[in-house]
Short mmCIF file of C-alpha atoms in Angstrom, two decimals:
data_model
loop_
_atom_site.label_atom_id
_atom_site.label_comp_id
_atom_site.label_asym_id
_atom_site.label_seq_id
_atom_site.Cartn_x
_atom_site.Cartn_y
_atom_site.Cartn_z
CA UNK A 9 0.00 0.00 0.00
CA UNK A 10 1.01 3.30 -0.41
CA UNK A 11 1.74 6.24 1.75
CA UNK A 12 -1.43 7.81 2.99
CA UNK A 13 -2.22 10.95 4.81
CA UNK A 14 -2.51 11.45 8.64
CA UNK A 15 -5.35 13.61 10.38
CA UNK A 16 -2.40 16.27 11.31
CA UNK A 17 -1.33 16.59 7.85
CA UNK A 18 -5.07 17.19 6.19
CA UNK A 19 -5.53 19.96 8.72
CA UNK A 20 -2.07 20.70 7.80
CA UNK A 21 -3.09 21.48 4.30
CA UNK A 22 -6.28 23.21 5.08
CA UNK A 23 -5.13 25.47 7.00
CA UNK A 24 -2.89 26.49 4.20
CA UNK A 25 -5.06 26.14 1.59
CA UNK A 26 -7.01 28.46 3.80
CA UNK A 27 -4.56 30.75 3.76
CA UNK A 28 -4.37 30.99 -0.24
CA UNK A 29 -7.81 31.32 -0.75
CA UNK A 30 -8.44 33.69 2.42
CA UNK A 31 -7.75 37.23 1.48
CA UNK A 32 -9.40 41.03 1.29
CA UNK A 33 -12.51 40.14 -0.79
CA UNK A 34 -13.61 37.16 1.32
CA UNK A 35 -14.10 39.55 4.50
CA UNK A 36 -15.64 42.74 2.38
CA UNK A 37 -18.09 41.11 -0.14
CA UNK A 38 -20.26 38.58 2.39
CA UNK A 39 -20.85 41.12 4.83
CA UNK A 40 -22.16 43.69 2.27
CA UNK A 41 -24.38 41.18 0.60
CA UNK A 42 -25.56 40.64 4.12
CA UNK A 43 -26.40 44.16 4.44
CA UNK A 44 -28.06 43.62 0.97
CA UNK A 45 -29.68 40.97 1.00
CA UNK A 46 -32.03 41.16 4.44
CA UNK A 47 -34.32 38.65 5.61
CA UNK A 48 -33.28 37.47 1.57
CA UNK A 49 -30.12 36.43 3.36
CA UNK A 50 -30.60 32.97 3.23
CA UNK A 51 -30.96 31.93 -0.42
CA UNK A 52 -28.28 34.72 -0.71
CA UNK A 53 -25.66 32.94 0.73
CA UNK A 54 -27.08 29.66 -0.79
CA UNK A 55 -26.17 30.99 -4.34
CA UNK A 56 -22.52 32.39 -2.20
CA UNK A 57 -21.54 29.52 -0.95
CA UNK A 58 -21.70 27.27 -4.59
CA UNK A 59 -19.29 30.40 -6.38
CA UNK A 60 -17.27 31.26 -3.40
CA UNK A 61 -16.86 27.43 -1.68
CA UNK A 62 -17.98 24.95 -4.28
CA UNK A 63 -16.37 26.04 -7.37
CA UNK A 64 -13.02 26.76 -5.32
CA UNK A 65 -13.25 23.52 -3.95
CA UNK A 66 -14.00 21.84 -7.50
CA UNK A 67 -10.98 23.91 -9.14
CA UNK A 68 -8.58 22.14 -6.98
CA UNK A 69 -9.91 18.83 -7.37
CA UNK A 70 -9.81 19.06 -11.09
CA UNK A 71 -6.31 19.90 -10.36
CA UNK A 72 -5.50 16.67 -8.48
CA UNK A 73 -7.15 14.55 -10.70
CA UNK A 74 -6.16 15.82 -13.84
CA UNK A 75 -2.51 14.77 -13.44
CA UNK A 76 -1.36 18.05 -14.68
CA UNK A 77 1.79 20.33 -14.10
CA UNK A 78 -0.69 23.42 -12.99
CA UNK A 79 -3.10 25.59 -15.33
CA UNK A 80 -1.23 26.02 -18.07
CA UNK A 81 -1.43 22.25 -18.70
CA UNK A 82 -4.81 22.13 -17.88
CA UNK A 83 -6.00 24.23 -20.28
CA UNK A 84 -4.07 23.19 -23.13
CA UNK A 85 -6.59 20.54 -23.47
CA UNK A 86 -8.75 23.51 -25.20
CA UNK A 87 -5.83 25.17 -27.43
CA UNK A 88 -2.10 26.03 -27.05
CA UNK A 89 -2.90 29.15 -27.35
CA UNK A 90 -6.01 29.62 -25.82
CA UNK A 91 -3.91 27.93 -22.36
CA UNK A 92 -1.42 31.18 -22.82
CA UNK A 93 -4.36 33.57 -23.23
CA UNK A 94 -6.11 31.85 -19.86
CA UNK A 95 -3.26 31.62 -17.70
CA UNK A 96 -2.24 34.96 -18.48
CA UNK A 97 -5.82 36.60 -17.94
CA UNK A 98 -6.66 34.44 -14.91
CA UNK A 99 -2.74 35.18 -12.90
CA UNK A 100 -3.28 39.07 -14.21
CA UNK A 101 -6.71 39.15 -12.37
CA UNK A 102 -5.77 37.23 -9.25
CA UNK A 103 -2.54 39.11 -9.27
CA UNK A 104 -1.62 42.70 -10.03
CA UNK A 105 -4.70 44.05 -11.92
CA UNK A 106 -7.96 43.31 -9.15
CA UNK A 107 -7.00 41.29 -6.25
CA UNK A 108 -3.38 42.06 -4.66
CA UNK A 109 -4.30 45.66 -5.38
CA UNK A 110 -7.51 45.15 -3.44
CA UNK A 111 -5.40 43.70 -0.63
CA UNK A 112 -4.34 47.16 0.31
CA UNK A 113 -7.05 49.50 -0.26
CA UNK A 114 -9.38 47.02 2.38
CA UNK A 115 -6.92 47.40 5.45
CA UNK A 116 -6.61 51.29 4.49
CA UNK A 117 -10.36 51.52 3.92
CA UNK A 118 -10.53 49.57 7.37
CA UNK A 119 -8.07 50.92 9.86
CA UNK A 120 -6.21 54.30 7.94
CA UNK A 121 -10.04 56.20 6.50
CA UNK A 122 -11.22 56.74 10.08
CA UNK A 123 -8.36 58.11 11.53
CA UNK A 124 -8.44 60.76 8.55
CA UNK A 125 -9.93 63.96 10.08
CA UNK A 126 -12.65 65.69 7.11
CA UNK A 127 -14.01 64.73 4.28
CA UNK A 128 -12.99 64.92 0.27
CA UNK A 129 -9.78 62.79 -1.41
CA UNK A 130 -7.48 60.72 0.69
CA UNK A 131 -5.68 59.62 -2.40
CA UNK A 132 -2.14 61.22 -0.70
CA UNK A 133 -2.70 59.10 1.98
CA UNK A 134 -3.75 55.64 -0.18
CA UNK A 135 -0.75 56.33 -1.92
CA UNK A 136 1.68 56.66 1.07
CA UNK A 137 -0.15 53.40 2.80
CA UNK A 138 -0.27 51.09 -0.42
CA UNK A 139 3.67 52.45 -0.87
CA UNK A 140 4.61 51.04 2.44
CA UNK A 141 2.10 47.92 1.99
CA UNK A 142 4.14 47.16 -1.28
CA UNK A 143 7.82 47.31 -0.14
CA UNK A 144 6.61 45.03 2.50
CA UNK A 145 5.34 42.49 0.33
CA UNK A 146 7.69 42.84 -2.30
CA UNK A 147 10.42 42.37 0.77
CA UNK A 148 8.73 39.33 2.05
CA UNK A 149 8.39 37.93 -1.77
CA UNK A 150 11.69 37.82 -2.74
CA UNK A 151 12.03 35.83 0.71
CA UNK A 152 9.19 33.36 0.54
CA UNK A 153 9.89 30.66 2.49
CA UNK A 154 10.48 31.62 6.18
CA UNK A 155 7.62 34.40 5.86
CA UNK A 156 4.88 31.70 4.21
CA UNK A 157 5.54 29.35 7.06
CA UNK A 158 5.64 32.20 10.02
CA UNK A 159 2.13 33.76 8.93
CA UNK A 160 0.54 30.08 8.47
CA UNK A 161 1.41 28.86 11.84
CA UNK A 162 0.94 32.77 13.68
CA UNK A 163 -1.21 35.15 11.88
CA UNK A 164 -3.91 32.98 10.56
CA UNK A 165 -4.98 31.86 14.26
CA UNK A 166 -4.52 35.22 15.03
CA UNK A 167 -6.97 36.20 12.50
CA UNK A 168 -9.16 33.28 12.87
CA UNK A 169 -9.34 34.11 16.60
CA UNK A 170 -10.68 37.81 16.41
CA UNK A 171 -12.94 37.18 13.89
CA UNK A 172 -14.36 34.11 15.80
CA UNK A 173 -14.55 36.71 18.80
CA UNK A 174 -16.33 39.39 16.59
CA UNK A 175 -18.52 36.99 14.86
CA UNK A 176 -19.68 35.36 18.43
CA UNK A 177 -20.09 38.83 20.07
CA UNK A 178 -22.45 40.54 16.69
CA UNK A 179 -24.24 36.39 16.61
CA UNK A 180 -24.94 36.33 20.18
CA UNK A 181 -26.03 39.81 20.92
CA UNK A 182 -27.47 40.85 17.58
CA UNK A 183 -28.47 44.44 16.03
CA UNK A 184 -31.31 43.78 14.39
CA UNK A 185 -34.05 41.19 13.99
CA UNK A 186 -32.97 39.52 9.83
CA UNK A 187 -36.60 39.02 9.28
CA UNK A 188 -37.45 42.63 9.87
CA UNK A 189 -35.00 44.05 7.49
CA UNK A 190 -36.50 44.11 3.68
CA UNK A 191 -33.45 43.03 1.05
CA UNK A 192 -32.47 45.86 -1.67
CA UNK A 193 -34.08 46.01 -5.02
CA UNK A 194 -31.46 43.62 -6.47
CA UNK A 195 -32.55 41.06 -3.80
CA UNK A 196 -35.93 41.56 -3.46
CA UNK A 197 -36.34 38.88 -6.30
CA UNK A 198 -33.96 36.15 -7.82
CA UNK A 199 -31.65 36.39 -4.13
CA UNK A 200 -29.73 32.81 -4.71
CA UNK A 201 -28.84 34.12 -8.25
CA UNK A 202 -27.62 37.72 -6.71
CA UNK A 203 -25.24 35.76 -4.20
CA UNK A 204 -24.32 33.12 -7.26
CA UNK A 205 -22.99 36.52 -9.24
CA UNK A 206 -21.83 37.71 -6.14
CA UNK A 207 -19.72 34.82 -5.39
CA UNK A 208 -17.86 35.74 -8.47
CA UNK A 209 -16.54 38.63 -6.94
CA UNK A 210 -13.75 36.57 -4.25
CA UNK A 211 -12.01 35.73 -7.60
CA UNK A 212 -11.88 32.32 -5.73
CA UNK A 213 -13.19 29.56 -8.21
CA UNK A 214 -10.03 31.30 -10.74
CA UNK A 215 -7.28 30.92 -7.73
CA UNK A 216 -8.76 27.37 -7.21
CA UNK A 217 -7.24 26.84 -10.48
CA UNK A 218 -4.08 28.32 -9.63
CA UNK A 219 -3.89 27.06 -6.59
CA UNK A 220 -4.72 23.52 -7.52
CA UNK A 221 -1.09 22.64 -8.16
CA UNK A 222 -0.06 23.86 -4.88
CA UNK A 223 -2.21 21.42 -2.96
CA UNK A 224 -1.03 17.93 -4.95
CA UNK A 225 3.09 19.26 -4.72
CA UNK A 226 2.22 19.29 -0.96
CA UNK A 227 0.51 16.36 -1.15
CA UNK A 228 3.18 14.76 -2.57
CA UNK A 229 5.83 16.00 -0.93
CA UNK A 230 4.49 14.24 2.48
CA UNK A 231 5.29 10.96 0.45
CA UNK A 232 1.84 10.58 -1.31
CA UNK A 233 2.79 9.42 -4.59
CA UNK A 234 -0.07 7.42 -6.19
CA UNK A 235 -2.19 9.02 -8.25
CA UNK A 236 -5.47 8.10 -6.77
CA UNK A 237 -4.42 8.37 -3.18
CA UNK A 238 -3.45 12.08 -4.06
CA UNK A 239 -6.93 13.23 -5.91
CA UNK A 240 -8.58 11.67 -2.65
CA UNK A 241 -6.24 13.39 -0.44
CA UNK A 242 -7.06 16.86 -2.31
CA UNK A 243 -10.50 16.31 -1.87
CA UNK A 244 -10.50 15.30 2.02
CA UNK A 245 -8.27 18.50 2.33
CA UNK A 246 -10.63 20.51 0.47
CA UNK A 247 -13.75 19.57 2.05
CA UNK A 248 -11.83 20.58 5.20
CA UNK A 249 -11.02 23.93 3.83
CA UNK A 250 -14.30 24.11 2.23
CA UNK A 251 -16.14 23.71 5.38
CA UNK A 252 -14.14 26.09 7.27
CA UNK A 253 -14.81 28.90 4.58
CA UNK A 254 -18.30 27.95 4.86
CA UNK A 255 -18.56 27.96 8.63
CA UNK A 256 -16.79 31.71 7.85
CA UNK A 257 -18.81 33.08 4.94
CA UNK A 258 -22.47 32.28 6.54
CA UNK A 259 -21.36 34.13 9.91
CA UNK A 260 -19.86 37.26 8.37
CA UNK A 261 -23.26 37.13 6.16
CA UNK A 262 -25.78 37.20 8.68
CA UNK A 263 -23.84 39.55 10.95
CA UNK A 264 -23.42 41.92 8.01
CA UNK A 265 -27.46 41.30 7.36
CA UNK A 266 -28.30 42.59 11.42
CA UNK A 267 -26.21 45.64 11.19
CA UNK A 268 -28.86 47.08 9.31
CA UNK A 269 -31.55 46.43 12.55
CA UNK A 270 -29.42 50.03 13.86
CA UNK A 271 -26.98 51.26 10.70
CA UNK A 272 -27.33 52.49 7.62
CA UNK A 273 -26.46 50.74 4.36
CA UNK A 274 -22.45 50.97 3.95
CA UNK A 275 -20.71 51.60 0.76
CA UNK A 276 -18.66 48.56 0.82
CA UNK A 277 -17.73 45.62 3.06
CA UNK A 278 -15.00 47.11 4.44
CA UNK A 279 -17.04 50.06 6.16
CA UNK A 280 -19.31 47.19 7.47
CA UNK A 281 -16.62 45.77 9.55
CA UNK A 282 -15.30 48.32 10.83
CA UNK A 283 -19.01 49.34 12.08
CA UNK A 284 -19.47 46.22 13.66
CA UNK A 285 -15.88 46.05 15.16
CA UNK A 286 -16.41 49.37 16.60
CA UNK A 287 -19.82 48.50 18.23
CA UNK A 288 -19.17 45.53 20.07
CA UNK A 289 -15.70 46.52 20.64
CA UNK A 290 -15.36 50.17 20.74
CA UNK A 291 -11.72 52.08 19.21
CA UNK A 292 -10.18 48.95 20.21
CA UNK A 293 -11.99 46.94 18.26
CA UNK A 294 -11.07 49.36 15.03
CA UNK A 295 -8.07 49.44 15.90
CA UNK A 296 -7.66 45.42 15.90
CA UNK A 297 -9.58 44.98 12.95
CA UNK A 298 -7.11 47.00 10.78
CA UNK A 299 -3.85 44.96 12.30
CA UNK A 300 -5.52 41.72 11.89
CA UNK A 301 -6.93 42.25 8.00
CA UNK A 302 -3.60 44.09 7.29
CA UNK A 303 -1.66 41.13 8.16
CA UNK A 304 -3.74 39.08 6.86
CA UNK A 305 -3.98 40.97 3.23
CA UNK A 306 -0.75 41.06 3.78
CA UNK A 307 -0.32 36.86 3.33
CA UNK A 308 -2.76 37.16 0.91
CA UNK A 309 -0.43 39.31 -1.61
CA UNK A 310 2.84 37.70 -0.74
CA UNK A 311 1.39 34.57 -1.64
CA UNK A 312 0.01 36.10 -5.01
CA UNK A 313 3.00 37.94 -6.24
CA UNK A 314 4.54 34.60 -5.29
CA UNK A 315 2.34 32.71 -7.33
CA UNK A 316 1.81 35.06 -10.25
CA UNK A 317 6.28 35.49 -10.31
CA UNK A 318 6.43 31.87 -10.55
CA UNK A 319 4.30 31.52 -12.93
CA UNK A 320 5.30 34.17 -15.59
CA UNK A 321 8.92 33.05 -15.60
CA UNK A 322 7.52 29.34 -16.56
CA UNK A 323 5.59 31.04 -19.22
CA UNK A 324 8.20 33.20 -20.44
CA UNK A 325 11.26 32.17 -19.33
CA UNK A 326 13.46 34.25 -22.21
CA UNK A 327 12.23 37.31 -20.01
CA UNK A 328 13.44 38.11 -16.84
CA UNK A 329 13.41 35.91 -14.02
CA UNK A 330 11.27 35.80 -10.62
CA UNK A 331 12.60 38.59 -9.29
CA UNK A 332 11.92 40.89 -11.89
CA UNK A 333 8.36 39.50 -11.84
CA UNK A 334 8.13 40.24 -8.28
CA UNK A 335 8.97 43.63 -9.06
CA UNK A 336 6.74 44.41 -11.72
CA UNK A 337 4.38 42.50 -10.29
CA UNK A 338 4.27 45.26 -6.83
CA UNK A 339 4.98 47.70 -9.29
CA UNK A 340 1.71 47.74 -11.57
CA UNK A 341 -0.37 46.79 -8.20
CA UNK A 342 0.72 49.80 -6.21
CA UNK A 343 -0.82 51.70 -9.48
CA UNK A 344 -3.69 50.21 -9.70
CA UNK A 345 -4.43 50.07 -5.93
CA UNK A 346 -4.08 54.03 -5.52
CA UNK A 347 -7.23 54.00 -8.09
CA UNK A 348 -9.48 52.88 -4.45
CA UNK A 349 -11.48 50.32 -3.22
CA UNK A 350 -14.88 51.27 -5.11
CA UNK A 351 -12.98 51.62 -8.46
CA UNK A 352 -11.00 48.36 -7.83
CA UNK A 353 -14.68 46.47 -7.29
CA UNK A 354 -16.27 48.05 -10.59
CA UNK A 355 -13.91 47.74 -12.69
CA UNK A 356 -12.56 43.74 -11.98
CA UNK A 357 -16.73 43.47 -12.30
CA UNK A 358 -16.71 43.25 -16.10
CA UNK A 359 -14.04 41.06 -16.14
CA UNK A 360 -14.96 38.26 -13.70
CA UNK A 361 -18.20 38.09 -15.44
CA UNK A 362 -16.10 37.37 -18.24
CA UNK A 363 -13.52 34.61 -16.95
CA UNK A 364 -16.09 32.78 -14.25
CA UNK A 365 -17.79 31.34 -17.08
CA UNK A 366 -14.67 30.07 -18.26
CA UNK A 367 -13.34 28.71 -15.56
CA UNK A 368 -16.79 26.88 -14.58
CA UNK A 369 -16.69 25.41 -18.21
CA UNK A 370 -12.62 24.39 -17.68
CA UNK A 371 -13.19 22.77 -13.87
CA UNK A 372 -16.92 20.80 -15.16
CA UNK A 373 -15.16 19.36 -18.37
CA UNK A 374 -12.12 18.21 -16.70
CA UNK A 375 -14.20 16.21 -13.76
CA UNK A 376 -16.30 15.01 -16.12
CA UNK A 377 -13.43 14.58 -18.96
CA UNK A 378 -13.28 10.73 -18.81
CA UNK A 379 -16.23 10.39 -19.82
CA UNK A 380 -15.45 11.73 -23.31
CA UNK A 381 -11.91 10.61 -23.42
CA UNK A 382 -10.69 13.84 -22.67
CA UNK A 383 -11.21 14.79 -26.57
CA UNK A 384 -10.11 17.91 -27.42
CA UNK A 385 -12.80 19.28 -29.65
CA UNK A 386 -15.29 18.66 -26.39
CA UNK A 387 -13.13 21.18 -24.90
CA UNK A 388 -12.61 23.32 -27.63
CA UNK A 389 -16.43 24.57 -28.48
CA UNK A 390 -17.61 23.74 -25.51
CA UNK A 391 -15.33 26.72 -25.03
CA UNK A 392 -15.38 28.73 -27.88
CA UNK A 393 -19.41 29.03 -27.70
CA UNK A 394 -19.02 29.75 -23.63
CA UNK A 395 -15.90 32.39 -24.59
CA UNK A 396 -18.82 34.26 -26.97
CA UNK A 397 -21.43 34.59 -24.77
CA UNK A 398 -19.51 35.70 -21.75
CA UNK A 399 -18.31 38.36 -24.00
CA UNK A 400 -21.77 39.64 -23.60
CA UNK A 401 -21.62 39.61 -20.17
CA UNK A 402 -18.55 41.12 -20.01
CA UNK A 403 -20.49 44.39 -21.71
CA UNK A 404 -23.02 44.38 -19.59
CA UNK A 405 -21.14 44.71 -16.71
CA UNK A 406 -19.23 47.35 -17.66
CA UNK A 407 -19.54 50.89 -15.77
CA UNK A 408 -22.79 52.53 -17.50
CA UNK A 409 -20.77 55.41 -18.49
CA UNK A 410 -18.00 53.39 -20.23
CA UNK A 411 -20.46 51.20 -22.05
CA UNK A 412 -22.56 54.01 -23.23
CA UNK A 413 -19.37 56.03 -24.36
CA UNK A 414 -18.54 52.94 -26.59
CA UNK A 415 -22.16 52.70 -27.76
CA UNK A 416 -22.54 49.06 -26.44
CA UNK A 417 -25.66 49.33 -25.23
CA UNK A 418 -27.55 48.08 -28.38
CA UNK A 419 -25.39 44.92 -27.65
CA UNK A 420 -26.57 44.80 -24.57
CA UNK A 421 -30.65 44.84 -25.44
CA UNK A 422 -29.59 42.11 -28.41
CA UNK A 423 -28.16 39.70 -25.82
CA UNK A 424 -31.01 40.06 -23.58
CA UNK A 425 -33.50 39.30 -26.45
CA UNK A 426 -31.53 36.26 -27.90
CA UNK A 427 -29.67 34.62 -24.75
CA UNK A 428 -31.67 33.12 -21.79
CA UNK A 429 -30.91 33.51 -18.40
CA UNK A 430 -28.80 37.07 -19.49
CA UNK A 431 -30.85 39.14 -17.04
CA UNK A 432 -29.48 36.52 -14.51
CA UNK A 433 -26.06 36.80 -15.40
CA UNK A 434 -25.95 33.89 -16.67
CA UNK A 435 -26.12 34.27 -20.44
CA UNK A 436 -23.18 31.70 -21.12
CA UNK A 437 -25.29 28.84 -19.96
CA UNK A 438 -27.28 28.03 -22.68
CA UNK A 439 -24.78 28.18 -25.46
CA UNK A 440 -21.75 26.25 -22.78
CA UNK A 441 -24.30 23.56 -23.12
CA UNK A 442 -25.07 23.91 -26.82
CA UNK A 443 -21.35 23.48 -27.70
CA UNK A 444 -20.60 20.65 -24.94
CA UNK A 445 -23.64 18.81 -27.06
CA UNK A 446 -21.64 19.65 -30.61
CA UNK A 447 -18.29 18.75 -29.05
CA UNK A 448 -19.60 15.26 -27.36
CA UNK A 449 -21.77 14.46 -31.50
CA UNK A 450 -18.35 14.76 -32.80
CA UNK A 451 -16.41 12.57 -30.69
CA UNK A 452 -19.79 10.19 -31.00
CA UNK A 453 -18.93 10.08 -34.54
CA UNK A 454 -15.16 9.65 -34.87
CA UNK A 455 -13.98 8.80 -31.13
CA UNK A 456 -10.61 7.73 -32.00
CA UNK A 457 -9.54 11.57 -31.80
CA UNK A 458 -10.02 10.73 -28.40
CA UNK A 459 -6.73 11.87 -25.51
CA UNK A 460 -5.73 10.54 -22.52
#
């Protein structure tokens, strides 16, 4: 028999898978749909947990039981260069362009904002906080190992710990009664879809493919070697993880849903915290709040300009090497994260509408894959006909003022008219499935183009 896991090693890996998946947007976005949502919460988080726990949790166990060397790999099985176009749009969006710039407006939106005496632009001081932010990520990046294994082991109990405290003190001696507090417009109907789209938004299904590879190195670097025994260990690890994020996302929810028994509606997630820390807890609590989801943001980005570095010097290794990534990498995120918080969430809006679908297409055909042989051309319009109608939903999304300057909104009105489901968000469903059934005729027909 092979090597097998032990129970300390699964929790182990949870706890750092955890850690990967754990960042800025899983704090800020389920306690604003909570404030949302209202006595809509439940189905709300239903349609939250399946984008922001199930499709993670999926991503990595395609991973494991793909066999592949990471993404890139993965997604070969739809094109060459389709894989380079995916991997590149995927690590941009996880990386420098939404989420490890989002990492430092949330702890400045969180613990620098209040301090700020008056109204009007705090850009200056954005800039001078994501500045210092940077250099300390790009420090601990270029010096990944000691730094990944310190903040596992200190500052994610740390974390874990005051937001178990917060969560039991806002749980136990709640603001308002959830069944008294009517949902927002976008709520009021269709809540489970609402949370599905908002799901989308913790960019977490796209680093479950990233992070896939992570998990089975691990896995096999504790002496797992056989294939089987390592897709069963990602999955035991995952549920773990899964369940924990879960456990997480439902209490941040509803806590975020009662604030609204005795506060007004908040701009973002990150206000919402900081109301409820502030409460319960008075400056103190504030004041803890921003250390905590600084340090913890602070993981979060080391571990994604680790990630993306490593990645891009695979990709292109004529370029420069990891260190230069790094580099760039802080570089372009520092730029985009002096834009703010608000503009950060709009703007990676469009664009997650856009990859999601992807990504759910990618994950469902590889766990399904041996049952059509793997073949290629499965892959490849199942693809292609997902690829054009997220395009549509990529339009939609877009700021009103930037689709209206590119006169996109007779796009817009066509794809509600022909696509079902578009008013959802979901326009790629439909046509996914209608080029999954082409793809699966053609290997019916000649199955020998059929790949391992």
């Amino acid at each position: 028999m092979g090597q097998k896991l032990k129970g300390i090693q699964y929790l182990t890996i949870a706890s750092m898978l955890f850690g990967l998946f754990f960042g800025a947007g899983n704090l800020i976005f389920p306690v604003h749909m909570g404030q949302l949502a209202g006595r809509a919460v439940w189905p709300a988080v239903g349609g939250f947990l399946v984008t922001g726990v199930g499709l993670p949790l999926l991503g990595v166990i395609a991973l494991g039981l793909s066999r592949c060397n990471g993404l890139a790999e993965l997604s070969t099985r739809v094109g060459k260069r389709y894989s380079l176009f995916f991997t590149c749009a995927l690590y941009l969006t996880i990386g420098p362009f939404f989420a490890i710039p989002r990492c430092a407006t949330v702890p400045f939106e969180v613990g620098v904002l209040p301090l700020l005496a008056g109204g009007g632009s705090h850009t200056g001081a954005l800039a001078a906080f994501s500045l210092a932010f940077f250099l300390a990520v790009l420090w601990f990046s270029l010096r990944p190992g000691k730094i990944l294994t310190w903040v596992g082991k200190v500052l994610n109990p740390v974390f874990l710990v005051f937001l178990g405290l917060l969560m039991a003190a806002a749980l136990l001696n709640p603001l308002g009664q959830i069944s008294q507090i009517p949902p927002e417009p976008a709520y009021a109907q269709g809540a489970f879809f609402q949370g599905f789209l908002e799901g989308y938004n913790t960019m977490d299904a796209l680093a479950g493919l990233a992070f896939g590879i992570v998990v089975v190195n691990v896995i096999r670097g504790l002496g797992v070697q056989q294939p089987g025994e390592i897709a069963r260990s990602t999955v035991k690890a995952g549920l773990l993880s899964g369940a924990i994020m879960a456990g997480i996302y439902i209490a941040v929810t509803v806590a975020g849903a009662q604030t609204r028994g005795a506060y007004p509606l908040n701009a973002n997630g990150g206000e919402t915290l900081l109301v409820i820390a502030n409460h319960y807890f008075g400056t103190a609590g504030g004041v803890i709040l921003a250390g905590t989801v600084t340090f913890a943001c602070l993981k979060t980005a080391v571990g994604l300009i680790t990630s993306c570095g490593e990645t891009f010097q695979e990709l292109f290794p004529s370029r420069f090497g990891y260190p230069g990534w790094a580099v760039l990498f802080c570089i372009v995120s520092f730029l985009v994260a002096i834009l703010g918080l608000e503009a950060i969430i709009a703007y990676s809006l469009p664009v997650l509408m856009f990859l999601y679908p992807l990504a759910i297409t990618l994950i469902l055909l590889t766990l399904f894959g041996g049952l059509f042989g793997n073949d290629r051309r499965v892959y490849a319009w199942a693809t292609g006909f997902t690829l054009a109608a997220a395009v549509f939903d990529f339009i939609k999304a877009l700021p009103a003022g930037a689709r209206g300057a590119l006169h996109l909104d007779g796009l817009v009105a066509l794809a509600e008219r022909v696509l079902p489901f578009f008013s959802l968000g979901l326009g790629w469903l439909v046509p996914a499935a209608v080029g999954l059934a082409v793809g699966l005729a053609l290997h019916l027909l000649r199955p020998q183009a059929s790949q391992s």
